[in-house]
Amino acid sequence: FLYCIMVSMLLTLRSGRPLRLAVGSTNPCKVDAATNALHSVLNATNPHYDRARKDDFLVVSSHSSPSGVSDQPTTVTETLLGAKNRALAAHQTSSDADFSLGLEGGVRFDEDGSCWCYAFMAVYCPSEAEGRRWGIAKTGEFMLPALMTRLIKEGVELGVADDVVTGRVDSKKGGGTVGVLTGGVVGRGVYYEQAVVLAMSGWTGKEVFWRGCGPDGEVDEDEVKSCLARAKGEKVSG
């Protein structure tokens, strides 16, 4: 009952219309990551996908979309809200898109004072028939260097702190902090791509993701009881 990505692929075949994705950012790194991720999804799930004709299968538009949160979110809640706000803003700008995507980077502080960097991907499906579902995923986290952490605590945005500490310019439009800290092994694009693919799992893996759920997304209690009984039986027999 979700607006499965396979439905969009069938639209591509039947009507000649490619899948349309609106990205709530004009940052080239983020747009490229979203584009590459969706092409990977299409390549894996659509037997008719042809990378040589990739523009026939996917059209991506980029939009300057406000996050509605601070320039440097410092909590998981605020960061996720920023991603969702960007996705909704992109949808409002490009309402004919099949999906809209918001990407928001954030940091959080541990009790020991360490600062951890991550990003949320929020995919919005505007289909009335499918209940306007969300797909959410979060990148892996990594600890930031002490000097960058101190600057962020003083109110400096991570991208600016990165530029100051590393001597780079506009690092957030390139490999980002994750790129410099991993020696280029994990660039910002790759870092985002996997999370975008994961955010699509409610559509690409819908049979498992939404098993036992009703149209409202709530888990059916009878299904829970049935699964618990089977789980307990497996444990006993094991």
Coordinates of N, CA and C in Angstrom, one line a residue:
F1 N 0.8 -1.2 0.0 CA 0.0 0.0 0.0 C 0.9 1.3 0.0
L2 N 2.1 1.1 -0.1 CA 3.0 2.3 -0.2 C 3.1 2.6 -1.7
Y3 N 3.5 3.9 -1.9 CA 3.9 4.3 -3.3 C 5.2 3.7 -3.6
C4 N 5.2 2.4 -3.9 CA 6.5 1.7 -4.1 C 7.2 2.3 -5.3
I5 N 8.5 2.2 -5.2 CA 9.3 2.8 -6.3 C 9.1 2.0 -7.5
M6 N 8.7 0.7 -7.4 CA 8.4 -0.1 -8.6 C 7.3 0.5 -9.4
V7 N 6.3 1.1 -8.7 CA 5.2 1.8 -9.4 C 5.7 2.9 -10.3
S8 N 6.7 3.7 -9.7 CA 7.2 4.7 -10.5 C 8.0 4.2 -11.7
M9 N 8.6 3.0 -11.6 CA 9.3 2.4 -12.7 C 8.3 2.0 -13.8
L10 N 7.2 1.5 -13.3 CA 6.2 1.1 -14.3 C 5.7 2.3 -15.0
L11 N 5.5 3.4 -14.3 CA 5.1 4.6 -15.0 C 6.1 5.0 -16.1
T12 N 7.4 4.8 -15.8 CA 8.4 5.1 -16.8 C 8.2 4.3 -18.0
L13 N 7.9 3.0 -17.8 CA 7.7 2.1 -19.0 C 6.4 2.4 -19.7
R14 N 5.4 2.7 -19.0 CA 4.0 2.8 -19.6 C 3.8 4.1 -20.2
S15 N 4.2 5.2 -19.5 CA 3.9 6.5 -20.0 C 5.1 7.2 -20.6
G16 N 6.3 6.6 -20.4 CA 7.5 7.3 -20.9 C 8.0 8.4 -20.0
R17 N 7.3 8.5 -18.8 CA 7.7 9.5 -17.9 C 8.7 9.0 -16.9
P18 N 9.9 9.6 -16.7 CA 10.8 9.2 -15.7 C 10.4 9.5 -14.3
L19 N 11.0 8.8 -13.4 CA 10.8 9.1 -11.9 C 11.3 10.5 -11.7
R20 N 10.6 11.3 -10.9 CA 10.9 12.7 -10.6 C 11.3 12.9 -9.2
L21 N 12.5 13.4 -8.9 CA 12.9 13.6 -7.5 C 13.3 15.1 -7.4
A22 N 12.7 15.7 -6.3 CA 13.0 17.1 -6.0 C 13.9 17.1 -4.7
V23 N 15.1 17.7 -4.9 CA 16.0 17.7 -3.8 C 16.0 19.1 -3.1
G24 N 15.9 19.1 -1.8 CA 15.8 20.4 -1.1 C 17.1 21.0 -0.8
S25 N 17.9 21.1 -1.8 CA 19.3 21.7 -1.7 C 19.8 22.0 -3.1
T26 N 20.6 23.1 -3.2 CA 21.3 23.4 -4.4 C 22.8 23.1 -4.3
N27 N 23.2 22.5 -3.1 CA 24.6 22.1 -2.9 C 24.9 21.0 -3.9
P28 N 25.9 21.2 -4.8 CA 26.2 20.2 -5.8 C 26.5 18.8 -5.1
C29 N 27.2 18.8 -4.0 CA 27.5 17.5 -3.4 C 26.3 16.7 -3.0
K30 N 25.3 17.4 -2.4 CA 24.1 16.8 -1.9 C 23.2 16.4 -3.1
V31 N 23.1 17.2 -4.1 CA 22.3 16.9 -5.3 C 23.0 15.6 -6.0
D32 N 24.3 15.6 -6.2 CA 24.9 14.5 -6.8 C 24.7 13.2 -6.0
A33 N 24.8 13.3 -4.7 CA 24.6 12.1 -3.8 C 23.2 11.6 -4.0
A34 N 22.2 12.5 -4.0 CA 20.9 12.0 -4.2 C 20.6 11.4 -5.5
T35 N 21.2 12.0 -6.5 CA 21.1 11.5 -7.9 C 21.7 10.1 -8.0
N36 N 22.9 10.0 -7.6 CA 23.7 8.7 -7.6 C 22.9 7.6 -6.8
A37 N 22.4 8.0 -5.7 CA 21.7 7.0 -4.9 C 20.4 6.5 -5.6
L38 N 19.7 7.4 -6.2 CA 18.4 6.9 -6.8 C 18.8 6.1 -8.1
H39 N 19.8 6.4 -8.8 CA 20.2 5.6 -9.9 C 20.6 4.2 -9.4
S40 N 21.3 4.1 -8.3 CA 21.6 2.8 -7.8 C 20.4 2.0 -7.4
V41 N 19.4 2.7 -6.8 CA 18.2 2.0 -6.5 C 17.5 1.5 -7.8
L42 N 17.4 2.4 -8.8 CA 16.7 2.0 -10.0 C 17.5 0.8 -10.7
N43 N 18.8 0.9 -10.6 CA 19.6 -0.2 -11.3 C 19.4 -1.5 -10.6
A44 N 19.2 -1.5 -9.3 CA 19.0 -2.7 -8.5 C 17.6 -3.3 -8.5
T45 N 16.6 -2.4 -8.8 CA 15.2 -2.8 -8.7 C 14.4 -2.9 -10.0
N46 N 14.9 -2.2 -11.0 CA 14.2 -2.1 -12.3 C 15.0 -2.9 -13.3
P47 N 14.4 -4.1 -13.8 CA 15.1 -4.9 -14.7 C 15.3 -4.2 -16.1
H48 N 14.6 -3.2 -16.3 CA 14.6 -2.5 -17.6 C 15.6 -1.3 -17.6
Y49 N 16.1 -1.0 -16.4 CA 17.0 0.2 -16.2 C 18.2 0.0 -17.1
D50 N 18.6 1.1 -17.8 CA 19.7 1.2 -18.6 C 20.5 2.5 -18.3
R51 N 21.7 2.3 -17.7 CA 22.4 3.5 -17.3 C 22.8 4.4 -18.4
A52 N 22.9 3.8 -19.6 CA 23.3 4.6 -20.8 C 22.1 5.5 -21.2
R53 N 20.9 5.2 -20.7 CA 19.7 6.0 -20.9 C 19.2 6.5 -19.6
K54 N 20.1 6.8 -18.7 CA 19.6 7.1 -17.3 C 18.6 8.3 -17.2
D55 N 18.8 9.3 -18.1 CA 17.9 10.4 -18.1 C 16.4 10.0 -18.4
D56 N 16.3 8.9 -19.1 CA 14.9 8.4 -19.4 C 14.2 7.8 -18.1
F57 N 15.0 7.5 -17.1 CA 14.5 6.9 -15.9 C 14.4 7.8 -14.7
L58 N 15.2 8.8 -14.7 CA 15.2 9.7 -13.5 C 15.5 11.2 -13.9
V59 N 14.7 12.1 -13.4 CA 14.9 13.5 -13.5 C 15.0 14.1 -12.1
V60 N 16.1 14.8 -11.9 CA 16.3 15.4 -10.5 C 16.3 16.9 -10.6
S61 N 15.5 17.6 -9.8 CA 15.6 19.0 -9.7 C 16.1 19.4 -8.3
S62 N 16.8 20.6 -8.3 CA 17.3 21.0 -7.0 C 16.7 22.4 -6.7
H63 N 16.4 22.5 -5.4 CA 15.7 23.7 -4.9 C 16.3 24.3 -3.6
S64 N 16.5 25.6 -3.6 CA 17.0 26.2 -2.3 C 15.8 26.2 -1.3
S65 N 15.9 25.3 -0.4 CA 14.8 25.0 0.6 C 15.3 25.3 2.0
P66 N 14.5 26.1 2.7 CA 14.9 26.5 4.1 C 14.7 25.3 5.0
S67 N 15.6 25.2 6.0 CA 15.5 24.1 7.0 C 14.6 24.4 8.1
G68 N 14.4 25.7 8.4 CA 13.6 26.1 9.5 C 14.2 25.9 10.9
V69 N 15.5 25.5 10.9 CA 16.2 25.3 12.1 C 17.4 26.1 12.1
S70 N 18.2 26.0 13.1 CA 19.4 26.8 13.2 C 20.4 26.4 12.2
D71 N 21.4 27.3 11.9 CA 22.4 27.0 10.9 C 23.2 25.8 11.2
Q72 N 23.4 25.6 12.5 CA 24.1 24.4 13.0 C 23.3 23.7 14.0
P73 N 22.4 22.7 13.6 CA 21.6 21.9 14.5 C 22.6 21.2 15.5
T74 N 22.2 21.1 16.8 CA 23.0 20.5 17.8 C 22.3 19.3 18.5
T75 N 21.1 19.0 18.0 CA 20.4 17.8 18.6 C 19.9 17.0 17.4
V76 N 19.6 15.7 17.7 CA 19.1 14.8 16.7 C 17.7 15.3 16.3
T77 N 16.9 15.7 17.3 CA 15.5 16.2 17.0 C 15.5 17.3 16.0
E78 N 16.4 18.3 16.3 CA 16.5 19.5 15.4 C 17.0 19.2 14.0
T79 N 17.9 18.3 14.0 CA 18.5 17.9 12.7 C 17.5 17.2 11.8
L80 N 16.7 16.3 12.4 CA 15.7 15.6 11.6 C 14.6 16.5 11.2
L81 N 14.2 17.4 12.0 CA 13.2 18.4 11.7 C 13.7 19.2 10.5
G82 N 15.0 19.6 10.5 CA 15.5 20.4 9.3 C 15.5 19.6 8.0
A83 N 15.7 18.3 8.1 CA 15.7 17.5 6.9 C 14.3 17.4 6.4
K84 N 13.3 17.2 7.3 CA 11.9 17.1 6.9 C 11.4 18.4 6.3
N85 N 11.8 19.5 6.9 CA 11.3 20.8 6.4 C 11.9 21.1 5.0
R86 N 13.1 20.7 4.8 CA 13.7 20.9 3.4 C 12.9 20.0 2.4
A87 N 12.6 18.8 2.8 CA 11.9 17.9 1.9 C 10.5 18.5 1.6
L88 N 9.8 19.0 2.6 CA 8.5 19.6 2.3 C 8.5 20.8 1.5
A89 N 9.6 21.6 1.7 CA 9.8 22.9 0.9 C 10.0 22.5 -0.5
A90 N 10.8 21.5 -0.7 CA 11.1 21.1 -2.1 C 9.9 20.6 -2.8
H91 N 9.0 19.9 -2.0 CA 7.7 19.4 -2.6 C 6.9 20.6 -3.0
Q92 N 6.8 21.6 -2.2 CA 6.0 22.7 -2.4 C 6.4 23.5 -3.7
T93 N 7.8 23.4 -3.9 CA 8.3 24.1 -5.1 C 8.1 23.3 -6.3
S94 N 8.2 21.9 -6.2 CA 8.1 21.0 -7.3 C 7.0 20.0 -6.9
S95 N 5.7 20.4 -7.0 CA 4.7 19.5 -6.5 C 4.4 18.3 -7.4
D96 N 4.9 18.3 -8.6 CA 4.7 17.2 -9.5 C 5.7 16.1 -9.3
A97 N 6.7 16.3 -8.4 CA 7.7 15.3 -8.1 C 7.1 14.0 -7.4
D98 N 7.6 12.9 -7.8 CA 7.2 11.6 -7.1 C 7.7 11.5 -5.7
F99 N 8.9 12.0 -5.5 CA 9.5 12.1 -4.2 C 10.2 13.4 -4.0
S100 N 10.3 13.9 -2.8 CA 11.2 15.0 -2.4 C 12.1 14.6 -1.3
L101 N 13.3 15.1 -1.3 CA 14.3 14.7 -0.4 C 14.9 15.9 0.3
G102 N 15.0 15.8 1.6 CA 15.7 16.8 2.4 C 16.9 16.2 3.1
L103 N 18.0 16.9 3.1 CA 19.3 16.4 3.7 C 19.7 17.5 4.7
E104 N 20.0 17.1 5.9 CA 20.4 18.0 7.0 C 21.5 17.4 7.8
G105 N 22.6 18.2 7.9 CA 23.7 17.7 8.7 C 23.6 18.3 10.1
G106 N 24.0 17.6 11.1 CA 24.0 18.1 12.5 C 25.1 17.5 13.3
V107 N 25.1 18.0 14.5 CA 26.1 17.5 15.5 C 25.4 17.2 16.8
R108 N 26.0 16.4 17.7 CA 25.4 16.2 19.0 C 26.6 16.1 20.0
F109 N 26.4 16.5 21.2 CA 27.4 16.4 22.2 C 27.2 15.3 23.2
D110 N 28.2 14.5 23.5 CA 28.1 13.5 24.5 C 28.4 14.1 25.9
E111 N 28.1 13.3 26.9 CA 28.3 13.8 28.3 C 29.8 14.1 28.5
D112 N 30.7 13.4 27.8 CA 32.1 13.7 28.0 C 32.6 14.9 27.3
G113 N 31.7 15.6 26.6 CA 32.1 16.8 25.9 C 32.4 16.6 24.4
S114 N 32.5 15.3 24.0 CA 32.9 15.0 22.6 C 31.7 15.4 21.7
C115 N 32.1 15.8 20.4 CA 31.1 16.2 19.5 C 31.0 15.2 18.3
W116 N 29.8 14.8 18.0 CA 29.7 13.8 16.9 C 28.9 14.3 15.7
C117 N 29.4 14.0 14.6 CA 28.8 14.6 13.3 C 28.0 13.5 12.6
Y118 N 26.9 13.9 12.0 CA 26.0 13.0 11.3 C 25.1 13.8 10.4
A119 N 24.2 13.1 9.6 CA 23.2 13.8 8.8 C 22.0 12.9 8.6
F120 N 20.8 13.6 8.5 CA 19.6 12.9 8.3 C 19.1 13.1 6.8
M121 N 18.5 12.0 6.3 CA 17.9 12.1 5.0 C 16.4 11.8 5.2
A122 N 15.6 12.7 4.7 CA 14.1 12.6 4.8 C 13.5 12.6 3.4
V123 N 12.9 11.5 3.1 CA 12.2 11.3 1.8 C 10.7 11.4 2.0
Y124 N 10.1 12.3 1.2 CA 8.7 12.5 1.3 C 8.0 12.1 0.1
C125 N 6.9 11.2 0.3 CA 6.1 10.7 -0.8 C 4.7 11.4 -0.8
P126 N 4.4 12.3 -1.7 CA 3.2 13.1 -1.6 C 1.9 12.4 -2.1
S127 N 2.0 11.1 -2.4 CA 0.8 10.5 -3.0 C -0.3 10.4 -2.0
E128 N -1.5 10.9 -2.4 CA -2.7 10.8 -1.5 C -3.0 9.3 -1.2
A129 N -2.9 8.5 -2.3 CA -3.3 7.1 -2.1 C -2.4 6.3 -1.2
E130 N -1.2 6.8 -1.0 CA -0.3 6.1 -0.2 C -0.1 6.7 1.2
G131 N -0.9 7.6 1.6 CA -0.9 8.2 2.9 C 0.2 9.1 3.2
R132 N 0.8 9.7 2.1 CA 1.9 10.7 2.3 C 3.0 10.1 3.3
R133 N 3.6 9.1 2.9 CA 4.6 8.4 3.8 C 6.0 9.1 3.8
W134 N 6.7 8.9 4.9 CA 8.0 9.4 5.0 C 9.0 8.2 5.0
G135 N 10.2 8.5 4.5 CA 11.3 7.5 4.6 C 12.4 8.3 5.3
I136 N 13.0 7.7 6.4 CA 14.0 8.4 7.1 C 15.2 7.6 7.3
A137 N 16.4 8.1 7.2 CA 17.6 7.4 7.5 C 18.7 8.4 8.0
K138 N 19.6 7.9 8.7 CA 20.7 8.7 9.3 C 22.0 8.1 8.9
T139 N 23.0 8.9 8.6 CA 24.3 8.5 8.3 C 25.0 7.9 9.5
G140 N 26.1 7.3 9.3 CA 27.0 6.9 10.4 C 27.5 8.2 11.1
E141 N 27.9 8.0 12.3 CA 28.5 9.1 13.1 C 30.0 9.0 13.2
F142 N 30.6 10.2 13.3 CA 32.1 10.2 13.6 C 32.4 11.3 14.6
M143 N 33.4 11.1 15.4 CA 33.7 12.2 16.4 C 34.6 13.3 15.7
L144 N 34.3 14.5 16.0 CA 35.0 15.6 15.5 C 36.2 15.9 16.3
P145 N 37.3 16.5 15.6 CA 38.5 16.9 16.4 C 38.2 17.9 17.5
A146 N 39.0 17.9 18.5 CA 38.8 18.8 19.6 C 38.7 20.3 19.3
L147 N 39.5 20.8 18.4 CA 39.5 22.2 18.0 C 38.2 22.5 17.3
M148 N 37.8 21.7 16.4 CA 36.5 22.0 15.7 C 35.3 21.9 16.7
T149 N 35.4 21.0 17.7 CA 34.4 20.9 18.7 C 34.3 22.1 19.5
R150 N 35.5 22.7 19.9 CA 35.5 23.9 20.7 C 34.9 25.1 19.9
L151 N 35.2 25.2 18.6 CA 34.6 26.2 17.8 C 33.1 26.1 17.7
I152 N 32.6 24.9 17.5 CA 31.2 24.7 17.4 C 30.5 25.1 18.7
K153 N 31.1 24.8 19.9 CA 30.6 25.1 21.2 C 30.5 26.6 21.3
E154 N 31.4 27.3 20.6 CA 31.4 28.8 20.6 C 30.4 29.4 19.6
G155 N 29.7 28.5 18.9 CA 28.6 29.0 18.0 C 29.0 29.0 16.5
V156 N 30.2 28.5 16.2 CA 30.6 28.4 14.8 C 30.0 27.2 14.1
E157 N 29.5 27.4 12.9 CA 28.9 26.3 12.1 C 30.0 25.4 11.7
L158 N 29.7 24.1 11.6 CA 30.8 23.1 11.3 C 31.5 23.4 10.0
G159 N 30.8 23.8 8.9 CA 31.5 24.0 7.7 C 32.5 25.1 7.8
V160 N 32.2 26.2 8.6 CA 33.1 27.3 8.8 C 34.3 26.8 9.6
A161 N 34.0 26.1 10.7 CA 35.0 25.5 11.6 C 36.0 24.7 10.8
D162 N 35.5 23.9 9.9 CA 36.3 23.0 9.0 C 37.2 23.9 8.2
D163 N 36.7 24.9 7.5 CA 37.5 25.8 6.7 C 38.6 26.4 7.5
V164 N 38.3 26.9 8.7 CA 39.2 27.6 9.5 C 40.4 26.7 9.9
V165 N 40.0 25.5 10.4 CA 41.0 24.6 10.9 C 41.8 24.0 9.8
T166 N 41.2 23.6 8.7 CA 42.0 22.9 7.6 C 42.6 23.9 6.6
G167 N 42.1 25.1 6.6 CA 42.6 26.1 5.6 C 41.9 25.9 4.2
R168 N 40.8 25.1 4.2 CA 40.1 25.0 2.9 C 39.1 26.1 2.7
V169 N 38.5 26.1 1.6 CA 37.4 27.1 1.3 C 36.2 26.3 0.8
D170 N 35.0 26.6 1.4 CA 33.8 25.9 1.0 C 33.9 24.4 1.1
S171 N 34.4 23.9 2.1 CA 34.6 22.5 2.2 C 33.3 21.7 2.2
K172 N 32.2 22.3 2.7 CA 31.0 21.7 2.7 C 30.4 21.4 1.3
K173 N 30.9 22.1 0.3 CA 30.5 21.8 -1.1 C 31.4 20.8 -1.8
G174 N 32.4 20.3 -1.0 CA 33.3 19.3 -1.6 C 33.2 18.0 -0.8
G175 N 34.4 17.5 -0.4 CA 34.5 16.3 0.4 C 34.0 16.4 1.8
G176 N 33.9 17.6 2.3 CA 33.4 17.8 3.7 C 34.4 17.4 4.8
T177 N 33.9 17.5 6.0 CA 34.8 17.1 7.1 C 35.1 15.6 7.1
V178 N 34.1 14.8 6.7 CA 34.3 13.4 6.7 C 35.4 13.0 5.7
G179 N 35.5 13.8 4.6 CA 36.5 13.5 3.6 C 37.9 13.8 4.1
V180 N 38.1 14.9 4.7 CA 39.5 15.3 5.2 C 39.9 14.4 6.4
L181 N 39.0 13.9 7.2 CA 39.3 13.1 8.3 C 39.6 11.7 7.9
T182 N 39.1 11.2 6.8 CA 39.3 9.8 6.3 C 40.3 9.8 5.2
G183 N 41.0 10.9 5.0 CA 42.0 11.0 3.9 C 41.4 10.7 2.5
G184 N 40.1 11.1 2.4 CA 39.5 11.0 1.1 C 38.9 9.6 0.9
V185 N 39.0 8.7 1.8 CA 38.5 7.3 1.6 C 36.9 7.4 1.6
V186 N 36.4 8.2 2.5 CA 34.9 8.4 2.5 C 34.7 9.9 2.2
G187 N 34.2 10.1 1.0 CA 33.9 11.5 0.7 C 32.5 11.8 1.1
R188 N 32.1 13.1 1.1 CA 30.8 13.5 1.6 C 29.7 12.9 0.7
G189 N 30.0 12.8 -0.6 CA 29.0 12.2 -1.5 C 28.7 10.8 -1.2
V190 N 29.7 10.0 -1.0 CA 29.5 8.6 -0.6 C 28.8 8.5 0.7
Y191 N 29.2 9.3 1.6 CA 28.7 9.3 3.0 C 27.2 9.5 3.0
Y192 N 26.7 10.4 2.1 CA 25.3 10.7 1.9 C 24.5 9.6 1.1
E193 N 25.2 9.1 0.1 CA 24.5 8.2 -0.8 C 23.9 7.0 -0.1
Q194 N 24.7 6.3 0.7 CA 24.2 5.1 1.4 C 22.9 5.5 2.2
A195 N 23.0 6.6 2.9 CA 21.8 7.0 3.7 C 20.6 7.3 2.9
V196 N 20.8 7.9 1.7 CA 19.6 8.1 0.8 C 19.0 6.8 0.4
V197 N 19.8 5.8 0.0 CA 19.3 4.5 -0.3 C 18.5 3.9 0.8
L198 N 19.1 4.0 2.1 CA 18.4 3.5 3.2 C 17.1 4.2 3.5
A199 N 17.0 5.5 3.2 CA 15.8 6.2 3.4 C 14.7 5.8 2.4
M200 N 15.1 5.1 1.3 CA 14.1 4.6 0.3 C 13.6 3.2 0.7
S201 N 14.1 2.6 1.8 CA 13.8 1.2 2.1 C 12.4 0.9 2.3
G202 N 11.6 1.9 2.7 CA 10.2 1.7 2.9 C 9.5 1.5 1.6
W203 N 10.1 1.8 0.5 CA 9.5 1.5 -0.8 C 10.3 0.3 -1.5
T204 N 11.6 0.3 -1.5 CA 12.3 -0.8 -2.1 C 12.1 -2.1 -1.4
G205 N 11.9 -2.0 -0.1 CA 11.8 -3.3 0.7 C 10.4 -3.3 1.4
K206 N 9.4 -2.8 0.7 CA 8.1 -2.5 1.4 C 7.4 -3.8 1.9
E207 N 7.7 -4.9 1.3 CA 7.0 -6.1 1.8 C 7.5 -6.5 3.2
V208 N 8.7 -6.2 3.5 CA 9.2 -6.5 4.8 C 9.0 -5.3 5.7
F209 N 9.3 -4.1 5.2 CA 9.2 -2.9 6.0 C 7.9 -2.6 6.6
W210 N 6.8 -2.9 5.8 CA 5.5 -2.6 6.2 C 4.6 -3.8 6.6
R211 N 5.3 -5.0 6.7 CA 4.6 -6.2 7.0 C 3.9 -6.0 8.4
G212 N 2.6 -6.4 8.4 CA 1.9 -6.4 9.7 C 1.3 -5.0 10.0
C213 N 1.5 -4.0 9.1 CA 1.0 -2.7 9.3 C -0.3 -2.4 8.5
G214 N -1.1 -1.6 9.1 CA -2.3 -1.2 8.4 C -2.1 0.1 7.6
P215 N -3.1 0.6 6.9 CA -2.9 1.8 6.1 C -2.4 3.0 6.8
D216 N -2.6 3.0 8.1 CA -2.1 4.2 8.9 C -0.7 4.0 9.4
G217 N -0.1 2.8 9.0 CA 1.3 2.5 9.4 C 1.4 1.9 10.8
E218 N 0.3 1.8 11.5 CA 0.3 1.2 12.9 C 0.4 -0.3 12.8
V219 N 1.2 -1.0 13.6 CA 1.3 -2.4 13.6 C 0.1 -3.1 14.1
D220 N -0.4 -4.1 13.4 CA -1.6 -4.9 13.8 C -1.2 -5.7 15.0
E221 N -2.0 -5.6 16.1 CA -1.7 -6.4 17.3 C -1.8 -7.9 17.2
D222 N -2.7 -8.3 16.3 CA -2.8 -9.8 16.1 C -1.5 -10.3 15.4
E223 N -1.0 -9.5 14.5 CA 0.3 -9.9 13.8 C 1.4 -9.9 14.8
V224 N 1.4 -9.0 15.8 CA 2.5 -9.0 16.8 C 2.4 -10.2 17.6
K225 N 1.2 -10.6 18.1 CA 1.0 -11.8 18.9 C 1.5 -13.0 18.1
S226 N 1.1 -13.1 16.8 CA 1.5 -14.2 16.0 C 3.0 -14.4 15.9
C227 N 3.7 -13.2 15.6 CA 5.1 -13.2 15.5 C 5.8 -13.6 16.8
L228 N 5.3 -13.0 17.9 CA 5.9 -13.3 19.2 C 5.8 -14.8 19.6
A229 N 4.6 -15.4 19.2 CA 4.5 -16.8 19.5 C 5.5 -17.7 18.7
R230 N 5.7 -17.3 17.4 CA 6.6 -18.0 16.6 C 8.1 -17.8 17.1
A231 N 8.3 -16.5 17.5 CA 9.7 -16.2 18.0 C 10.0 -17.0 19.3
K232 N 9.0 -17.1 20.2 CA 9.2 -17.8 21.4 C 9.3 -19.3 21.2
G233 N 8.6 -19.8 20.2 CA 8.7 -21.2 19.8 C 10.0 -21.6 19.3
E234 N 10.6 -20.7 18.5 CA 11.9 -20.9 17.9 C 13.0 -20.9 19.0
K235 N 12.8 -20.0 20.0 CA 13.8 -20.0 21.1 C 13.7 -21.2 21.9
V236 N 12.5 -21.7 22.2 CA 12.4 -22.9 23.0 C 13.0 -24.1 22.3
S237 N 12.6 -24.2 21.0 CA 13.1 -25.4 20.2 C 14.6 -25.3 20.0
G238 N 15.2 -24.1 20.0 CA 16.6 -23.9 19.8 C 17.4 -24.2 21.1

